[in-house]
């Protein structure tokens, strides 16, 4: 009862019966109020296969943790047959918890309903995998020291505008997957101190990087079309992973005058017809490149032809001897 780190995870239940799941839920309900540690460093609540937790009881559990100067909260709740009223919401005290440094919320049944009075002065890590536009705007504007942000949007959540303008932010991950008709009309990213950027998007044209990220050291880009716009803002990276699909017959257009002066590690996916041109452009415009990793998309089946083209490119660039 004095442990500062608590994990409640129904995945470890081996007896797949209703009574076992009820016992699991009752265990949390009875034991968590008796917890005596003055500070709860971390609390994990994961529901993946058990019966639905009661929303009011869930609120009480979080309220108890907040009263113990909670530092880190992680909630995972996937229940694919749940109804809208089965969603789990949080007490308002969570959104004004001054001790909270990490908040990770995952699952379509976790409701992020941020009140207007939100204030999280110590929050440094935030992961939101399902969130509406208003709640996202409120919570991002109330985290003055936020350093690590992950946002995942899926087709169920219609969002018009997302602005990520956080001077303190160092790591940003944007996951935009699903039907593009449900996606934002505008994703604006202005983060001058960013060191790591990850973008996974099925419609990259919605993303706007408003200024070059001069402190950026690593980028992981997985987009469909118009990757040129992103590359113009990430020229300072030392490590770059790129998977750029193209649904149109138009070939990739490398931005004129763009040079990756600091790039040392390049990981490039072979997943488009003009991949060899893209590789040559990177080789010609990355004077400090030391490590090159190529990997083949599962949809590309002619490995022998790809290997032949790659050998030709290396010979033309003078990277390997021109042997028979």
Short mmCIF file of C-alpha atoms in Angstrom, two decimals:
data_model
loop_
_atom_site.label_atom_id
_atom_site.label_comp_id
_atom_site.label_asym_id
_atom_site.label_seq_id
_atom_site.Cartn_x
_atom_site.Cartn_y
_atom_site.Cartn_z
CA UNK A 1 0.00 0.00 0.00
CA UNK A 2 3.05 2.28 0.02
CA UNK A 3 4.28 1.59 -3.50
CA UNK A 4 4.64 4.80 -5.54
CA UNK A 5 4.23 3.08 -8.93
CA UNK A 6 0.95 1.29 -9.63
CA UNK A 7 -0.10 -0.73 -12.68
CA UNK A 8 -3.56 -2.21 -13.14
CA UNK A 9 -3.63 -4.22 -16.36
CA UNK A 10 -6.37 -6.71 -17.24
CA UNK A 11 -4.21 -8.23 -19.98
CA UNK A 12 -2.47 -10.37 -17.37
CA UNK A 13 -5.72 -12.10 -16.39
CA UNK A 14 -5.41 -15.73 -17.46
CA UNK A 15 -8.80 -16.91 -16.21
CA UNK A 16 -11.05 -15.54 -18.95
CA UNK A 17 -14.30 -15.57 -16.98
CA UNK A 18 -16.79 -12.93 -15.93
CA UNK A 19 -16.04 -13.44 -12.26
CA UNK A 20 -12.32 -12.85 -12.84
CA UNK A 21 -12.96 -9.54 -14.59
CA UNK A 22 -15.38 -8.46 -11.87
CA UNK A 23 -12.78 -9.31 -9.26
CA UNK A 24 -10.20 -7.28 -11.15
CA UNK A 25 -12.43 -4.20 -11.19
CA UNK A 26 -13.45 -4.66 -7.56
CA UNK A 27 -9.81 -5.03 -6.55
CA UNK A 28 -9.01 -1.56 -7.90
CA UNK A 29 -12.16 -0.09 -6.38
CA UNK A 30 -11.41 -1.43 -2.92
CA UNK A 31 -7.63 -1.13 -2.71
CA UNK A 32 -6.84 2.18 -4.40
CA UNK A 33 -8.68 4.28 -1.76
CA UNK A 34 -6.52 2.59 0.90
CA UNK A 35 -3.26 3.54 -0.74
CA UNK A 36 -1.01 5.36 1.74
CA UNK A 37 1.89 6.72 -0.27
CA UNK A 38 1.90 10.55 -0.10
CA UNK A 39 3.07 10.68 -3.73
CA UNK A 40 2.00 8.42 -6.60
CA UNK A 41 4.80 8.56 -9.12
CA UNK A 42 2.90 6.69 -11.82
CA UNK A 43 -0.53 5.13 -12.31
CA UNK A 44 -1.38 2.88 -15.25
CA UNK A 45 -4.98 1.82 -15.90
CA UNK A 46 -5.35 -0.51 -18.87
CA UNK A 47 -8.62 -2.12 -19.97
CA UNK A 48 -8.45 -4.27 -23.07
CA UNK A 49 -10.43 -7.40 -22.45
CA UNK A 50 -12.39 -7.05 -19.22
CA UNK A 51 -15.90 -5.81 -18.60
CA UNK A 52 -16.45 -2.09 -18.83
CA UNK A 53 -15.20 -0.07 -15.86
CA UNK A 54 -17.92 2.04 -14.29
CA UNK A 55 -17.39 5.68 -15.39
CA UNK A 56 -18.08 7.14 -11.95
CA UNK A 57 -15.78 4.66 -10.25
CA UNK A 58 -13.08 5.45 -12.80
CA UNK A 59 -13.37 9.15 -11.95
CA UNK A 60 -12.94 8.34 -8.27
CA UNK A 61 -9.78 6.35 -8.99
CA UNK A 62 -8.22 9.26 -10.85
CA UNK A 63 -9.37 11.69 -8.16
CA UNK A 64 -7.60 9.62 -5.51
CA UNK A 65 -4.39 9.58 -7.55
CA UNK A 66 -4.53 13.36 -8.07
CA UNK A 67 -4.91 13.86 -4.31
CA UNK A 68 -1.64 11.90 -3.87
CA UNK A 69 0.36 14.40 -5.96
CA UNK A 70 0.20 12.25 -9.08
CA UNK A 71 3.20 12.62 -11.42
CA UNK A 72 2.35 10.31 -14.34
CA UNK A 73 -1.01 8.97 -15.56
CA UNK A 74 -1.47 6.45 -18.38
CA UNK A 75 -4.91 5.23 -19.43
CA UNK A 76 -5.52 2.65 -22.16
CA UNK A 77 -9.12 1.71 -22.90
CA UNK A 78 -10.18 -0.14 -26.05
CA UNK A 79 -13.65 -1.62 -26.19
CA UNK A 80 -14.92 -1.95 -29.74
CA UNK A 81 -18.52 -2.82 -28.89
CA UNK A 82 -18.92 -0.06 -26.34
CA UNK A 83 -21.69 2.52 -26.68
CA UNK A 84 -21.07 6.30 -26.49
CA UNK A 85 -22.22 6.45 -22.87
CA UNK A 86 -19.54 3.88 -21.97
CA UNK A 87 -16.76 6.42 -22.56
CA UNK A 88 -14.48 7.19 -19.64
CA UNK A 89 -14.04 10.83 -18.66
CA UNK A 90 -11.83 12.45 -16.07
CA UNK A 91 -12.51 14.60 -13.02
CA UNK A 92 -11.89 18.31 -13.48
CA UNK A 93 -9.15 18.12 -10.84
CA UNK A 94 -6.93 16.22 -13.29
CA UNK A 95 -6.76 19.25 -15.58
CA UNK A 96 -5.52 21.48 -12.76
CA UNK A 97 -3.07 19.00 -11.23
CA UNK A 98 0.10 21.00 -10.55
CA UNK A 99 2.23 17.90 -9.92
CA UNK A 100 1.37 16.09 -13.18
CA UNK A 101 4.37 15.78 -15.52
CA UNK A 102 3.20 13.02 -17.90
CA UNK A 103 -0.26 12.31 -19.33
CA UNK A 104 -0.82 9.47 -21.81
CA UNK A 105 -4.36 8.73 -22.99
CA UNK A 106 -5.03 5.99 -25.53
CA UNK A 107 -8.25 4.49 -26.85
CA UNK A 108 -11.40 5.55 -28.63
CA UNK A 109 -13.43 5.23 -25.42
CA UNK A 110 -11.27 7.69 -23.46
CA UNK A 111 -13.03 11.04 -23.53
CA UNK A 112 -10.72 14.06 -23.41
CA UNK A 113 -13.20 16.70 -22.31
CA UNK A 114 -11.03 19.60 -21.19
CA UNK A 115 -12.75 22.29 -19.05
CA UNK A 116 -12.06 26.01 -19.63
CA UNK A 117 -10.15 26.21 -16.34
CA UNK A 118 -7.38 23.83 -17.42
CA UNK A 119 -3.89 24.56 -16.05
CA UNK A 120 -1.04 22.03 -16.11
CA UNK A 121 2.08 23.99 -15.12
CA UNK A 122 4.38 20.94 -14.76
CA UNK A 123 3.26 18.83 -17.72
CA UNK A 124 6.20 17.89 -19.96
CA UNK A 125 4.91 14.81 -21.83
CA UNK A 126 1.46 14.62 -23.44
CA UNK A 127 0.05 11.84 -25.61
CA UNK A 128 -3.49 12.18 -26.96
CA UNK A 129 -4.67 9.60 -29.43
CA UNK A 130 -8.29 10.71 -29.76
CA UNK A 131 -9.21 14.33 -29.10
CA UNK A 132 -11.51 17.00 -30.50
CA UNK A 133 -10.39 20.40 -31.70
CA UNK A 134 -11.60 22.52 -28.75
CA UNK A 135 -10.10 20.27 -26.08
CA UNK A 136 -6.80 20.08 -27.92
CA UNK A 137 -6.61 23.85 -28.25
CA UNK A 138 -7.36 24.36 -24.56
CA UNK A 139 -4.87 21.85 -23.25
CA UNK A 140 -2.02 22.94 -25.56
CA UNK A 141 -2.46 26.55 -24.49
CA UNK A 142 -2.22 25.58 -20.81
CA UNK A 143 1.05 23.62 -20.77
CA UNK A 144 3.85 26.22 -20.53
CA UNK A 145 6.72 23.70 -20.17
CA UNK A 146 5.54 20.98 -22.56
CA UNK A 147 8.48 19.19 -24.21
CA UNK A 148 7.11 15.97 -25.75
CA UNK A 149 3.79 15.90 -27.66
CA UNK A 150 2.07 13.08 -29.53
CA UNK A 151 -1.24 13.65 -31.31
CA UNK A 152 -3.08 10.88 -33.14
CA UNK A 153 -6.21 11.67 -35.09
CA UNK A 154 -8.43 9.15 -36.81
CA UNK A 155 -11.45 9.39 -39.05
CA UNK A 156 -13.97 9.39 -36.22
CA UNK A 157 -12.84 12.86 -35.10
CA UNK A 158 -13.63 15.79 -37.38
CA UNK A 159 -11.14 18.57 -36.77
CA UNK A 160 -10.84 21.76 -38.76
CA UNK A 161 -7.72 23.50 -37.47
CA UNK A 162 -4.83 22.38 -35.30
CA UNK A 163 -2.16 24.84 -34.23
CA UNK A 164 0.97 23.52 -32.53
CA UNK A 165 2.81 26.67 -31.44
CA UNK A 166 4.76 25.77 -28.30
CA UNK A 167 8.19 27.40 -27.80
CA UNK A 168 9.30 24.81 -25.22
CA UNK A 169 8.43 21.77 -27.37
CA UNK A 170 11.37 19.49 -28.28
CA UNK A 171 9.62 16.35 -29.61
CA UNK A 172 6.50 16.28 -31.79
CA UNK A 173 4.71 13.27 -33.29
CA UNK A 174 1.68 13.72 -35.55
CA UNK A 175 -0.31 10.65 -36.61
CA UNK A 176 -3.02 11.45 -39.15
CA UNK A 177 -4.52 8.21 -40.42
CA UNK A 178 -7.84 7.17 -41.89
CA UNK A 179 -10.33 8.78 -44.25
CA UNK A 180 -8.97 12.20 -45.29
CA UNK A 181 -12.48 13.62 -45.42
CA UNK A 182 -12.44 13.68 -41.63
CA UNK A 183 -9.10 15.37 -41.30
CA UNK A 184 -8.19 18.90 -40.46
CA UNK A 185 -8.23 21.61 -43.08
CA UNK A 186 -5.02 22.97 -41.60
CA UNK A 187 -2.23 21.61 -39.41
CA UNK A 188 0.06 24.50 -38.49
CA UNK A 189 3.35 23.66 -36.77
CA UNK A 190 5.54 26.42 -35.33
CA UNK A 191 8.06 24.98 -32.90
CA UNK A 192 11.44 26.77 -33.04
CA UNK A 193 13.14 24.57 -30.41
CA UNK A 194 12.04 21.23 -31.86
CA UNK A 195 14.73 18.52 -31.93
CA UNK A 196 12.64 15.53 -33.10
CA UNK A 197 9.75 15.46 -35.58
CA UNK A 198 7.62 12.50 -36.65
CA UNK A 199 4.82 12.85 -39.19
CA UNK A 200 2.62 9.98 -40.35
CA UNK A 201 -0.07 11.31 -42.67
CA UNK A 202 -2.19 10.01 -45.49
CA UNK A 203 -2.70 13.54 -46.80
CA UNK A 204 0.41 15.61 -46.11
CA UNK A 205 -0.85 18.66 -48.00
CA UNK A 206 -2.80 19.64 -44.89
CA UNK A 207 0.42 20.18 -42.93
CA UNK A 208 2.10 23.56 -42.84
CA UNK A 209 5.53 23.99 -41.29
CA UNK A 210 5.57 27.74 -40.86
CA UNK A 211 9.31 28.21 -40.36
CA UNK A 212 12.60 26.29 -40.68
CA UNK A 213 13.44 24.20 -37.64
CA UNK A 214 17.07 25.14 -37.18
CA UNK A 215 17.54 23.00 -34.04
CA UNK A 216 15.95 19.88 -35.51
CA UNK A 217 18.27 16.86 -35.24
CA UNK A 218 16.05 13.93 -36.28
CA UNK A 219 12.96 13.54 -38.47
CA UNK A 220 10.79 10.54 -39.32
CA UNK A 221 8.51 11.32 -42.28
CA UNK A 222 5.85 8.97 -43.66
CA UNK A 223 3.48 10.85 -45.96
CA UNK A 224 1.48 10.70 -49.16
CA UNK A 225 2.36 13.32 -51.79
CA UNK A 226 3.93 16.77 -51.48
CA UNK A 227 6.82 15.70 -49.27
CA UNK A 228 8.79 18.58 -50.82
CA UNK A 229 7.08 21.05 -48.46
CA UNK A 230 8.28 19.19 -45.38
CA UNK A 231 11.84 18.68 -46.62
CA UNK A 232 12.32 22.43 -46.95
CA UNK A 233 11.83 22.81 -43.18
CA UNK A 234 13.98 19.90 -41.96
CA UNK A 235 17.32 20.59 -43.67
CA UNK A 236 19.17 20.79 -40.33
CA UNK A 237 18.61 17.13 -39.41
CA UNK A 238 21.42 14.68 -38.76
CA UNK A 239 19.14 11.64 -39.01
CA UNK A 240 16.29 11.30 -41.51
CA UNK A 241 13.86 8.46 -42.14
CA UNK A 242 11.70 9.00 -45.22
CA UNK A 243 8.81 7.04 -46.66
CA UNK A 244 7.08 9.13 -49.30
CA UNK A 245 4.27 7.59 -51.30
CA UNK A 246 2.85 9.21 -54.42
CA UNK A 247 -0.63 8.53 -55.74
CA UNK A 248 -0.26 10.81 -58.76
CA UNK A 249 1.79 10.13 -61.93
CA UNK A 250 3.83 13.30 -61.32
CA UNK A 251 7.38 12.58 -60.19
CA UNK A 252 9.03 13.92 -57.08
CA UNK A 253 10.36 17.47 -57.46
CA UNK A 254 13.38 18.09 -55.27
CA UNK A 255 13.32 21.65 -53.85
CA UNK A 256 15.85 23.79 -55.71
CA UNK A 257 18.78 24.91 -53.58
CA UNK A 258 17.96 22.61 -50.66
CA UNK A 259 21.07 21.03 -49.13
CA UNK A 260 21.19 18.73 -46.09
CA UNK A 261 24.50 20.00 -44.74
CA UNK A 262 24.26 18.07 -41.43
CA UNK A 263 22.67 14.82 -42.63
CA UNK A 264 24.71 11.78 -41.54
CA UNK A 265 22.15 8.95 -41.39
CA UNK A 266 19.51 8.44 -44.10
CA UNK A 267 16.89 5.69 -44.07
CA UNK A 268 14.92 5.64 -47.30
CA UNK A 269 11.96 3.47 -48.23
CA UNK A 270 11.74 2.12 -51.77
CA UNK A 271 8.03 2.51 -52.37
CA UNK A 272 7.63 4.62 -55.52
CA UNK A 273 8.66 4.36 -59.14
CA UNK A 274 10.98 7.36 -59.06
CA UNK A 275 12.81 6.21 -55.93
CA UNK A 276 16.17 6.08 -57.74
CA UNK A 277 15.93 9.76 -58.70
CA UNK A 278 15.09 10.65 -55.13
CA UNK A 279 18.09 8.68 -53.84
CA UNK A 280 20.50 10.35 -56.28
CA UNK A 281 19.26 13.80 -55.25
CA UNK A 282 19.88 12.99 -51.59
CA UNK A 283 23.36 11.65 -52.36
CA UNK A 284 24.22 14.78 -54.31
CA UNK A 285 22.93 17.18 -51.67
CA UNK A 286 24.12 15.51 -48.45
CA UNK A 287 27.89 16.12 -48.22
CA UNK A 288 28.27 14.60 -44.72
CA UNK A 289 26.24 11.45 -45.32
CA UNK A 290 27.87 8.44 -43.60
CA UNK A 291 25.13 5.81 -43.27
CA UNK A 292 22.55 4.87 -45.90
CA UNK A 293 19.81 2.32 -45.20
CA UNK A 294 17.32 1.25 -47.84
CA UNK A 295 14.30 -0.85 -47.10
CA UNK A 296 11.68 -2.16 -49.49
CA UNK A 297 7.97 -1.64 -49.05
CA UNK A 298 6.05 -4.93 -48.94
CA UNK A 299 4.12 -3.94 -52.07
CA UNK A 300 7.39 -3.86 -54.09
CA UNK A 301 8.02 -7.43 -55.22
CA UNK A 302 10.78 -7.25 -57.85
CA UNK A 303 13.74 -7.29 -55.47
CA UNK A 304 16.25 -8.37 -58.15
CA UNK A 305 15.44 -5.34 -60.32
CA UNK A 306 15.67 -3.03 -57.34
CA UNK A 307 19.06 -4.43 -56.40
CA UNK A 308 20.33 -3.92 -59.98
CA UNK A 309 19.18 -0.29 -60.01
CA UNK A 310 20.79 0.36 -56.65
CA UNK A 311 24.13 -1.06 -57.81
CA UNK A 312 23.98 1.18 -60.88
CA UNK A 313 23.33 4.24 -58.72
CA UNK A 314 26.29 3.52 -56.45
CA UNK A 315 28.58 3.05 -59.45
CA UNK A 316 27.43 6.29 -61.04
CA UNK A 317 28.05 8.12 -57.77
CA UNK A 318 31.52 6.60 -57.49
CA UNK A 319 30.66 4.86 -54.22
CA UNK A 320 31.69 1.39 -55.42
CA UNK A 321 34.14 0.29 -58.15
CA UNK A 322 32.71 -0.19 -61.63
CA UNK A 323 33.19 -3.95 -61.89
CA UNK A 324 31.53 -6.54 -64.06
#
